[in-house]
């Protein structure tokens, strides 16, 4: 694991040096988008809606809209706002564990003690266990001041990010205020049903069937060779994956026109040999499967990796991607 934060827990005059590691990971298979006609990757770029130009990240400010007014905030202005100390997890309170509503919990982080001096870490861990309390803390992560809870899990200090009080919605549903009477027989039957399902919670007993079957589907397509060449799906895009601007496209077209004019002016067998050589290269490229920007006729042969699925049309191959 790679540490996402390093600093110290601070309570009173005690400092506990720690490193933070993300405690959970998403097991969902991640997709990206492709063009259904040829399997090419879909890319997005930052474009100004006023001038229509692409905008580099360093030229982007933040803004907030309220009614008809938009307020622009520069990076310098945002830096002047008060924030929690970057390298400190400040303990604010020690509270009974049952007073913290689970709805407030966000992402969790494992805290690792410094190997050279773990005593203060062990002291804090033992104190939290003996008192059955959690530490309410404040810390800064990714330029945001955050609230958190510090507790013990399997001998490790766990930092759980928390929502601020005004981020939890208050709710009232009309049905919850109903005065409908619940009979004793209904309660007994309901309790009996609960007993039938009663068990101790074991997380490993539960499986994400959708992700399992999705993995099986992907593996089956890989085994059958029902795939596209990854490099081919990326075509001849710019290094940042964005399409070239219209002006650039016009320059390229102009250069091609000039080259064609020079070749035609030169004439003779040299240009014919060049055309033949170019055609041969194009043909061998199509057979090897390295091309990606041709029409639908060449796409079928360039994108497929194996012969097992070469009979499929380019349209169906793109759909499977």
Short mmCIF file of C-alpha atoms in Angstrom, two decimals:
data_model
loop_
_atom_site.label_atom_id
_atom_site.label_comp_id
_atom_site.label_asym_id
_atom_site.label_seq_id
_atom_site.Cartn_x
_atom_site.Cartn_y
_atom_site.Cartn_z
CA UNK A 1 0.00 0.00 0.00
CA UNK A 2 1.06 3.58 -0.61
CA UNK A 3 0.60 6.20 2.10
CA UNK A 4 -1.81 9.00 1.14
CA UNK A 5 -0.90 11.24 4.09
CA UNK A 6 1.77 11.52 6.79
CA UNK A 7 1.88 13.64 9.91
CA UNK A 8 1.01 13.30 13.59
CA UNK A 9 -1.98 12.86 15.87
CA UNK A 10 -1.96 15.69 18.40
CA UNK A 11 -3.76 15.66 21.75
CA UNK A 12 -2.57 17.87 24.58
CA UNK A 13 1.23 17.87 24.47
CA UNK A 14 1.36 14.37 22.99
CA UNK A 15 2.27 13.85 19.33
CA UNK A 16 1.80 10.47 17.64
CA UNK A 17 3.63 10.26 14.28
CA UNK A 18 1.59 8.26 11.75
CA UNK A 19 1.10 7.49 8.08
CA UNK A 20 -2.39 7.11 6.59
CA UNK A 21 -3.41 4.43 4.08
CA UNK A 22 -6.75 4.06 2.32
CA UNK A 23 -8.60 1.30 4.18
CA UNK A 24 -10.98 0.19 1.42
CA UNK A 25 -10.85 -0.45 -2.32
CA UNK A 26 -13.58 -0.68 -4.94
CA UNK A 27 -13.88 -4.17 -6.46
CA UNK A 28 -16.09 -3.00 -9.35
CA UNK A 29 -14.67 -3.49 -12.84
CA UNK A 30 -13.93 -0.10 -14.37
CA UNK A 31 -15.12 0.70 -17.90
CA UNK A 32 -14.14 3.37 -20.39
CA UNK A 33 -16.19 4.61 -23.32
CA UNK A 34 -15.66 3.72 -27.00
CA UNK A 35 -17.31 4.61 -30.31
CA UNK A 36 -19.77 1.82 -31.19
CA UNK A 37 -18.90 2.04 -34.90
CA UNK A 38 -15.15 1.38 -34.68
CA UNK A 39 -14.21 0.85 -31.02
CA UNK A 40 -12.18 4.09 -30.79
CA UNK A 41 -11.66 5.60 -27.33
CA UNK A 42 -13.89 8.54 -26.39
CA UNK A 43 -11.89 11.48 -25.02
CA UNK A 44 -12.98 14.71 -23.38
CA UNK A 45 -11.27 18.07 -23.32
CA UNK A 46 -11.63 21.27 -21.29
CA UNK A 47 -13.26 23.85 -23.55
CA UNK A 48 -14.29 27.44 -22.80
CA UNK A 49 -17.98 28.01 -23.61
CA UNK A 50 -17.33 31.71 -24.38
CA UNK A 51 -14.39 31.59 -26.81
CA UNK A 52 -14.59 27.91 -27.75
CA UNK A 53 -10.86 27.33 -27.17
CA UNK A 54 -9.25 24.44 -25.31
CA UNK A 55 -8.01 25.57 -21.87
CA UNK A 56 -4.90 24.26 -20.10
CA UNK A 57 -5.35 23.22 -16.47
CA UNK A 58 -3.06 26.00 -15.18
CA UNK A 59 -5.41 28.58 -16.70
CA UNK A 60 -8.50 27.32 -14.89
CA UNK A 61 -9.96 29.12 -11.85
CA UNK A 62 -12.86 28.07 -9.64
CA UNK A 63 -16.24 29.81 -9.67
CA UNK A 64 -19.48 29.78 -7.70
CA UNK A 65 -22.86 30.76 -9.12
CA UNK A 66 -25.61 32.29 -7.01
CA UNK A 67 -28.71 33.36 -8.89
CA UNK A 68 -27.68 35.54 -11.82
CA UNK A 69 -24.21 36.20 -10.41
CA UNK A 70 -21.03 34.15 -10.81
CA UNK A 71 -18.09 34.78 -8.49
CA UNK A 72 -14.61 33.77 -9.67
CA UNK A 73 -12.11 32.69 -7.01
CA UNK A 74 -8.40 32.45 -7.83
CA UNK A 75 -6.01 29.91 -6.33
CA UNK A 76 -4.28 32.73 -4.43
CA UNK A 77 -7.56 33.83 -2.82
CA UNK A 78 -8.42 30.29 -1.78
CA UNK A 79 -4.99 29.81 -0.18
CA UNK A 80 -5.69 32.71 2.18
CA UNK A 81 -8.68 30.94 3.76
CA UNK A 82 -8.11 29.27 7.16
CA UNK A 83 -7.59 25.52 7.03
CA UNK A 84 -6.54 22.77 9.41
CA UNK A 85 -2.82 22.13 9.79
CA UNK A 86 -1.69 20.01 6.82
CA UNK A 87 0.39 17.57 8.86
CA UNK A 88 -1.72 17.28 11.99
CA UNK A 89 -4.72 15.25 13.14
CA UNK A 90 -5.96 17.39 16.02
CA UNK A 91 -7.98 15.65 18.73
CA UNK A 92 -10.96 17.82 19.73
CA UNK A 93 -12.91 15.50 22.06
CA UNK A 94 -13.12 11.93 23.34
CA UNK A 95 -16.78 10.82 23.17
CA UNK A 96 -18.71 7.59 23.90
CA UNK A 97 -18.66 5.38 20.80
CA UNK A 98 -22.44 4.92 20.74
CA UNK A 99 -23.01 8.68 20.41
CA UNK A 100 -21.57 8.84 16.88
CA UNK A 101 -24.27 8.20 14.26
CA UNK A 102 -22.91 5.83 11.54
CA UNK A 103 -24.63 7.95 8.87
CA UNK A 104 -21.88 10.53 9.40
CA UNK A 105 -19.00 8.21 8.44
CA UNK A 106 -17.21 8.59 5.10
CA UNK A 107 -13.92 7.13 3.81
CA UNK A 108 -11.68 5.24 6.25
CA UNK A 109 -7.89 5.24 6.64
CA UNK A 110 -5.55 2.88 8.49
CA UNK A 111 -2.95 4.73 10.58
CA UNK A 112 0.52 3.19 10.81
CA UNK A 113 2.83 4.13 13.71
CA UNK A 114 6.38 5.30 13.19
CA UNK A 115 8.61 2.25 13.59
CA UNK A 116 11.25 4.02 15.66
CA UNK A 117 8.88 5.34 18.35
CA UNK A 118 5.57 3.42 18.48
CA UNK A 119 5.01 3.89 22.24
CA UNK A 120 2.76 6.96 21.96
CA UNK A 121 0.69 5.13 19.31
CA UNK A 122 0.28 2.09 21.56
CA UNK A 123 -0.65 4.34 24.49
CA UNK A 124 -3.42 6.08 22.52
CA UNK A 125 -4.71 2.76 21.20
CA UNK A 126 -4.90 1.23 24.67
CA UNK A 127 -6.58 4.34 26.10
CA UNK A 128 -9.33 4.27 23.46
CA UNK A 129 -9.93 0.57 24.08
CA UNK A 130 -10.07 0.88 27.87
CA UNK A 131 -12.39 3.90 27.89
CA UNK A 132 -14.64 2.67 25.03
CA UNK A 133 -14.47 6.11 23.48
CA UNK A 134 -13.63 7.48 20.06
CA UNK A 135 -11.58 10.59 19.42
CA UNK A 136 -13.31 13.31 17.40
CA UNK A 137 -10.59 14.93 15.31
CA UNK A 138 -10.03 17.61 12.70
CA UNK A 139 -7.54 17.25 9.85
CA UNK A 140 -6.76 18.53 6.36
CA UNK A 141 -6.72 16.33 3.27
CA UNK A 142 -6.69 17.39 -0.39
CA UNK A 143 -7.07 21.07 0.51
CA UNK A 144 -10.18 20.51 2.62
CA UNK A 145 -10.67 20.75 6.37
CA UNK A 146 -12.36 17.56 7.52
CA UNK A 147 -14.00 16.15 10.63
CA UNK A 148 -13.11 12.61 11.65
CA UNK A 149 -13.38 9.87 14.24
CA UNK A 150 -10.41 7.94 15.55
CA UNK A 151 -11.07 4.43 16.87
CA UNK A 152 -9.40 1.03 17.19
CA UNK A 153 -9.91 -1.81 14.71
CA UNK A 154 -7.93 -5.05 15.05
CA UNK A 155 -5.05 -3.40 16.93
CA UNK A 156 -4.81 -0.62 14.34
CA UNK A 157 -5.93 2.99 14.76
CA UNK A 158 -8.59 3.76 12.18
CA UNK A 159 -9.34 7.30 11.03
CA UNK A 160 -12.84 7.68 9.60
CA UNK A 161 -13.75 10.85 7.78
CA UNK A 162 -17.07 12.32 8.91
CA UNK A 163 -19.72 14.59 7.46
CA UNK A 164 -20.30 17.96 9.10
CA UNK A 165 -23.62 18.26 10.92
CA UNK A 166 -25.20 20.47 8.24
CA UNK A 167 -24.43 17.86 5.56
CA UNK A 168 -26.83 15.31 7.05
CA UNK A 169 -30.39 15.95 5.93
CA UNK A 170 -33.33 16.08 8.29
CA UNK A 171 -36.29 14.14 6.96
CA UNK A 172 -39.98 13.70 7.79
CA UNK A 173 -42.21 11.19 6.02
CA UNK A 174 -45.97 11.34 6.48
CA UNK A 175 -46.19 7.57 6.83
CA UNK A 176 -43.96 7.54 9.90
CA UNK A 177 -46.51 9.69 11.77
CA UNK A 178 -49.36 7.26 11.19
CA UNK A 179 -51.33 6.15 14.26
CA UNK A 180 -52.23 2.76 12.82
CA UNK A 181 -52.51 0.17 15.61
CA UNK A 182 -50.22 -2.87 15.49
CA UNK A 183 -51.77 -5.98 17.02
CA UNK A 184 -50.00 -8.38 19.37
CA UNK A 185 -50.38 -11.30 16.92
CA UNK A 186 -48.73 -9.26 14.18
CA UNK A 187 -45.82 -8.44 16.45
CA UNK A 188 -45.34 -12.10 17.40
CA UNK A 189 -45.40 -13.23 13.77
CA UNK A 190 -42.95 -10.51 12.81
CA UNK A 191 -40.62 -11.46 15.67
CA UNK A 192 -40.82 -15.13 14.66
CA UNK A 193 -39.82 -14.21 11.10
CA UNK A 194 -36.84 -12.25 12.41
CA UNK A 195 -35.74 -15.28 14.43
CA UNK A 196 -35.80 -17.44 11.30
CA UNK A 197 -33.29 -15.09 9.67
CA UNK A 198 -31.27 -14.41 12.84
CA UNK A 199 -27.51 -14.92 12.46
CA UNK A 200 -24.10 -13.49 13.29
CA UNK A 201 -22.78 -11.11 10.66
CA UNK A 202 -19.98 -12.58 8.54
CA UNK A 203 -19.12 -10.27 5.61
CA UNK A 204 -17.35 -13.05 3.69
CA UNK A 205 -20.66 -14.90 3.29
CA UNK A 206 -21.91 -12.28 0.84
CA UNK A 207 -20.78 -12.00 -2.77
CA UNK A 208 -21.31 -9.41 -5.48
CA UNK A 209 -22.86 -11.74 -8.07
CA UNK A 210 -23.03 -9.06 -10.75
CA UNK A 211 -19.27 -8.42 -10.63
CA UNK A 212 -18.52 -12.16 -10.58
CA UNK A 213 -20.61 -12.78 -13.70
CA UNK A 214 -19.20 -9.68 -15.39
CA UNK A 215 -15.68 -11.01 -14.82
CA UNK A 216 -16.72 -14.38 -16.29
CA UNK A 217 -18.16 -12.63 -19.35
CA UNK A 218 -14.92 -10.70 -19.90
CA UNK A 219 -12.79 -13.82 -19.45
CA UNK A 220 -14.94 -15.73 -21.96
CA UNK A 221 -14.47 -12.99 -24.56
CA UNK A 222 -10.72 -12.96 -23.95
CA UNK A 223 -10.51 -16.74 -24.36
CA UNK A 224 -12.54 -16.63 -27.58
CA UNK A 225 -10.38 -13.86 -29.01
CA UNK A 226 -13.39 -11.57 -29.21
CA UNK A 227 -11.24 -8.49 -28.59
CA UNK A 228 -9.84 -5.34 -30.15
CA UNK A 229 -6.20 -4.28 -30.15
CA UNK A 230 -5.91 -1.64 -27.41
CA UNK A 231 -3.47 0.53 -29.37
CA UNK A 232 -5.83 0.47 -32.35
CA UNK A 233 -8.70 1.82 -30.25
CA UNK A 234 -6.59 4.87 -29.35
CA UNK A 235 -5.94 5.72 -33.01
CA UNK A 236 -3.63 8.63 -33.79
CA UNK A 237 -4.83 10.93 -31.00
CA UNK A 238 -2.71 13.67 -29.49
CA UNK A 239 -0.56 12.65 -26.47
CA UNK A 240 -3.15 14.02 -24.06
CA UNK A 241 -5.87 11.98 -25.80
CA UNK A 242 -7.72 15.05 -27.02
CA UNK A 243 -8.66 15.71 -30.65
CA UNK A 244 -6.59 18.30 -32.50
CA UNK A 245 -8.14 21.74 -32.85
CA UNK A 246 -9.77 22.67 -36.16
CA UNK A 247 -6.90 25.07 -36.96
CA UNK A 248 -4.37 22.25 -36.58
CA UNK A 249 -6.44 20.04 -38.86
CA UNK A 250 -6.42 22.76 -41.51
CA UNK A 251 -2.62 23.04 -41.29
CA UNK A 252 -2.26 19.26 -41.71
CA UNK A 253 -4.57 19.31 -44.75
CA UNK A 254 -2.51 22.14 -46.25
CA UNK A 255 0.75 20.24 -45.73
CA UNK A 256 -0.71 17.15 -47.42
CA UNK A 257 -1.86 19.25 -50.35
CA UNK A 258 1.63 20.79 -50.73
CA UNK A 259 3.31 17.37 -50.61
CA UNK A 260 0.91 15.98 -53.20
CA UNK A 261 1.58 18.97 -55.45
CA UNK A 262 5.36 18.46 -55.22
CA UNK A 263 5.04 14.73 -55.98
CA UNK A 264 2.84 15.43 -58.99
CA UNK A 265 5.23 18.12 -60.25
CA UNK A 266 8.21 15.75 -59.95
CA UNK A 267 6.36 13.04 -61.93
CA UNK A 268 8.29 10.12 -63.47
CA UNK A 269 8.82 6.62 -62.15
CA UNK A 270 9.96 7.85 -58.75
CA UNK A 271 6.48 8.95 -57.75
CA UNK A 272 5.01 5.74 -59.12
CA UNK A 273 7.40 3.65 -57.06
CA UNK A 274 6.54 5.72 -54.02
CA UNK A 275 2.84 5.12 -54.56
CA UNK A 276 3.39 1.38 -55.03
CA UNK A 277 5.55 1.20 -51.91
CA UNK A 278 2.93 3.14 -49.97
CA UNK A 279 0.22 0.77 -51.14
CA UNK A 280 2.27 -2.25 -50.09
CA UNK A 281 2.83 -0.76 -46.66
CA UNK A 282 -0.87 -0.09 -46.34
CA UNK A 283 -1.69 -3.67 -47.28
CA UNK A 284 0.80 -5.22 -44.88
CA UNK A 285 -0.40 -2.89 -42.14
CA UNK A 286 -3.95 -4.10 -42.63
CA UNK A 287 -2.87 -7.74 -42.39
CA UNK A 288 -0.82 -7.23 -39.24
CA UNK A 289 -3.67 -5.55 -37.38
CA UNK A 290 -1.73 -2.40 -36.49
CA UNK A 291 -3.98 0.09 -38.24
CA UNK A 292 -6.90 1.81 -36.55
CA UNK A 293 -7.94 4.86 -38.51
CA UNK A 294 -9.13 3.26 -41.74
CA UNK A 295 -12.69 2.71 -42.91
CA UNK A 296 -15.00 -0.05 -41.81
CA UNK A 297 -13.51 -2.40 -44.43
CA UNK A 298 -9.99 -2.28 -42.97
CA UNK A 299 -11.19 -2.00 -39.36
CA UNK A 300 -12.36 -5.57 -39.33
CA UNK A 301 -8.92 -6.97 -40.09
CA UNK A 302 -6.83 -4.45 -38.13
CA UNK A 303 -8.66 -4.55 -34.85
CA UNK A 304 -9.08 -8.30 -34.35
CA UNK A 305 -6.24 -10.03 -32.49
CA UNK A 306 -6.97 -13.65 -33.41
CA UNK A 307 -8.61 -15.59 -36.18
CA UNK A 308 -11.21 -17.21 -33.95
CA UNK A 309 -13.51 -14.22 -34.28
CA UNK A 310 -12.38 -12.86 -37.67
CA UNK A 311 -15.67 -13.90 -39.23
CA UNK A 312 -17.54 -11.38 -37.10
CA UNK A 313 -18.35 -8.01 -38.60
CA UNK A 314 -16.57 -4.89 -37.40
CA UNK A 315 -19.83 -3.67 -35.93
CA UNK A 316 -20.23 -6.66 -33.60
CA UNK A 317 -16.57 -6.52 -32.62
CA UNK A 318 -16.99 -2.91 -31.58
CA UNK A 319 -20.07 -3.73 -29.54
CA UNK A 320 -18.17 -6.36 -27.58
CA UNK A 321 -15.53 -3.84 -26.61
#
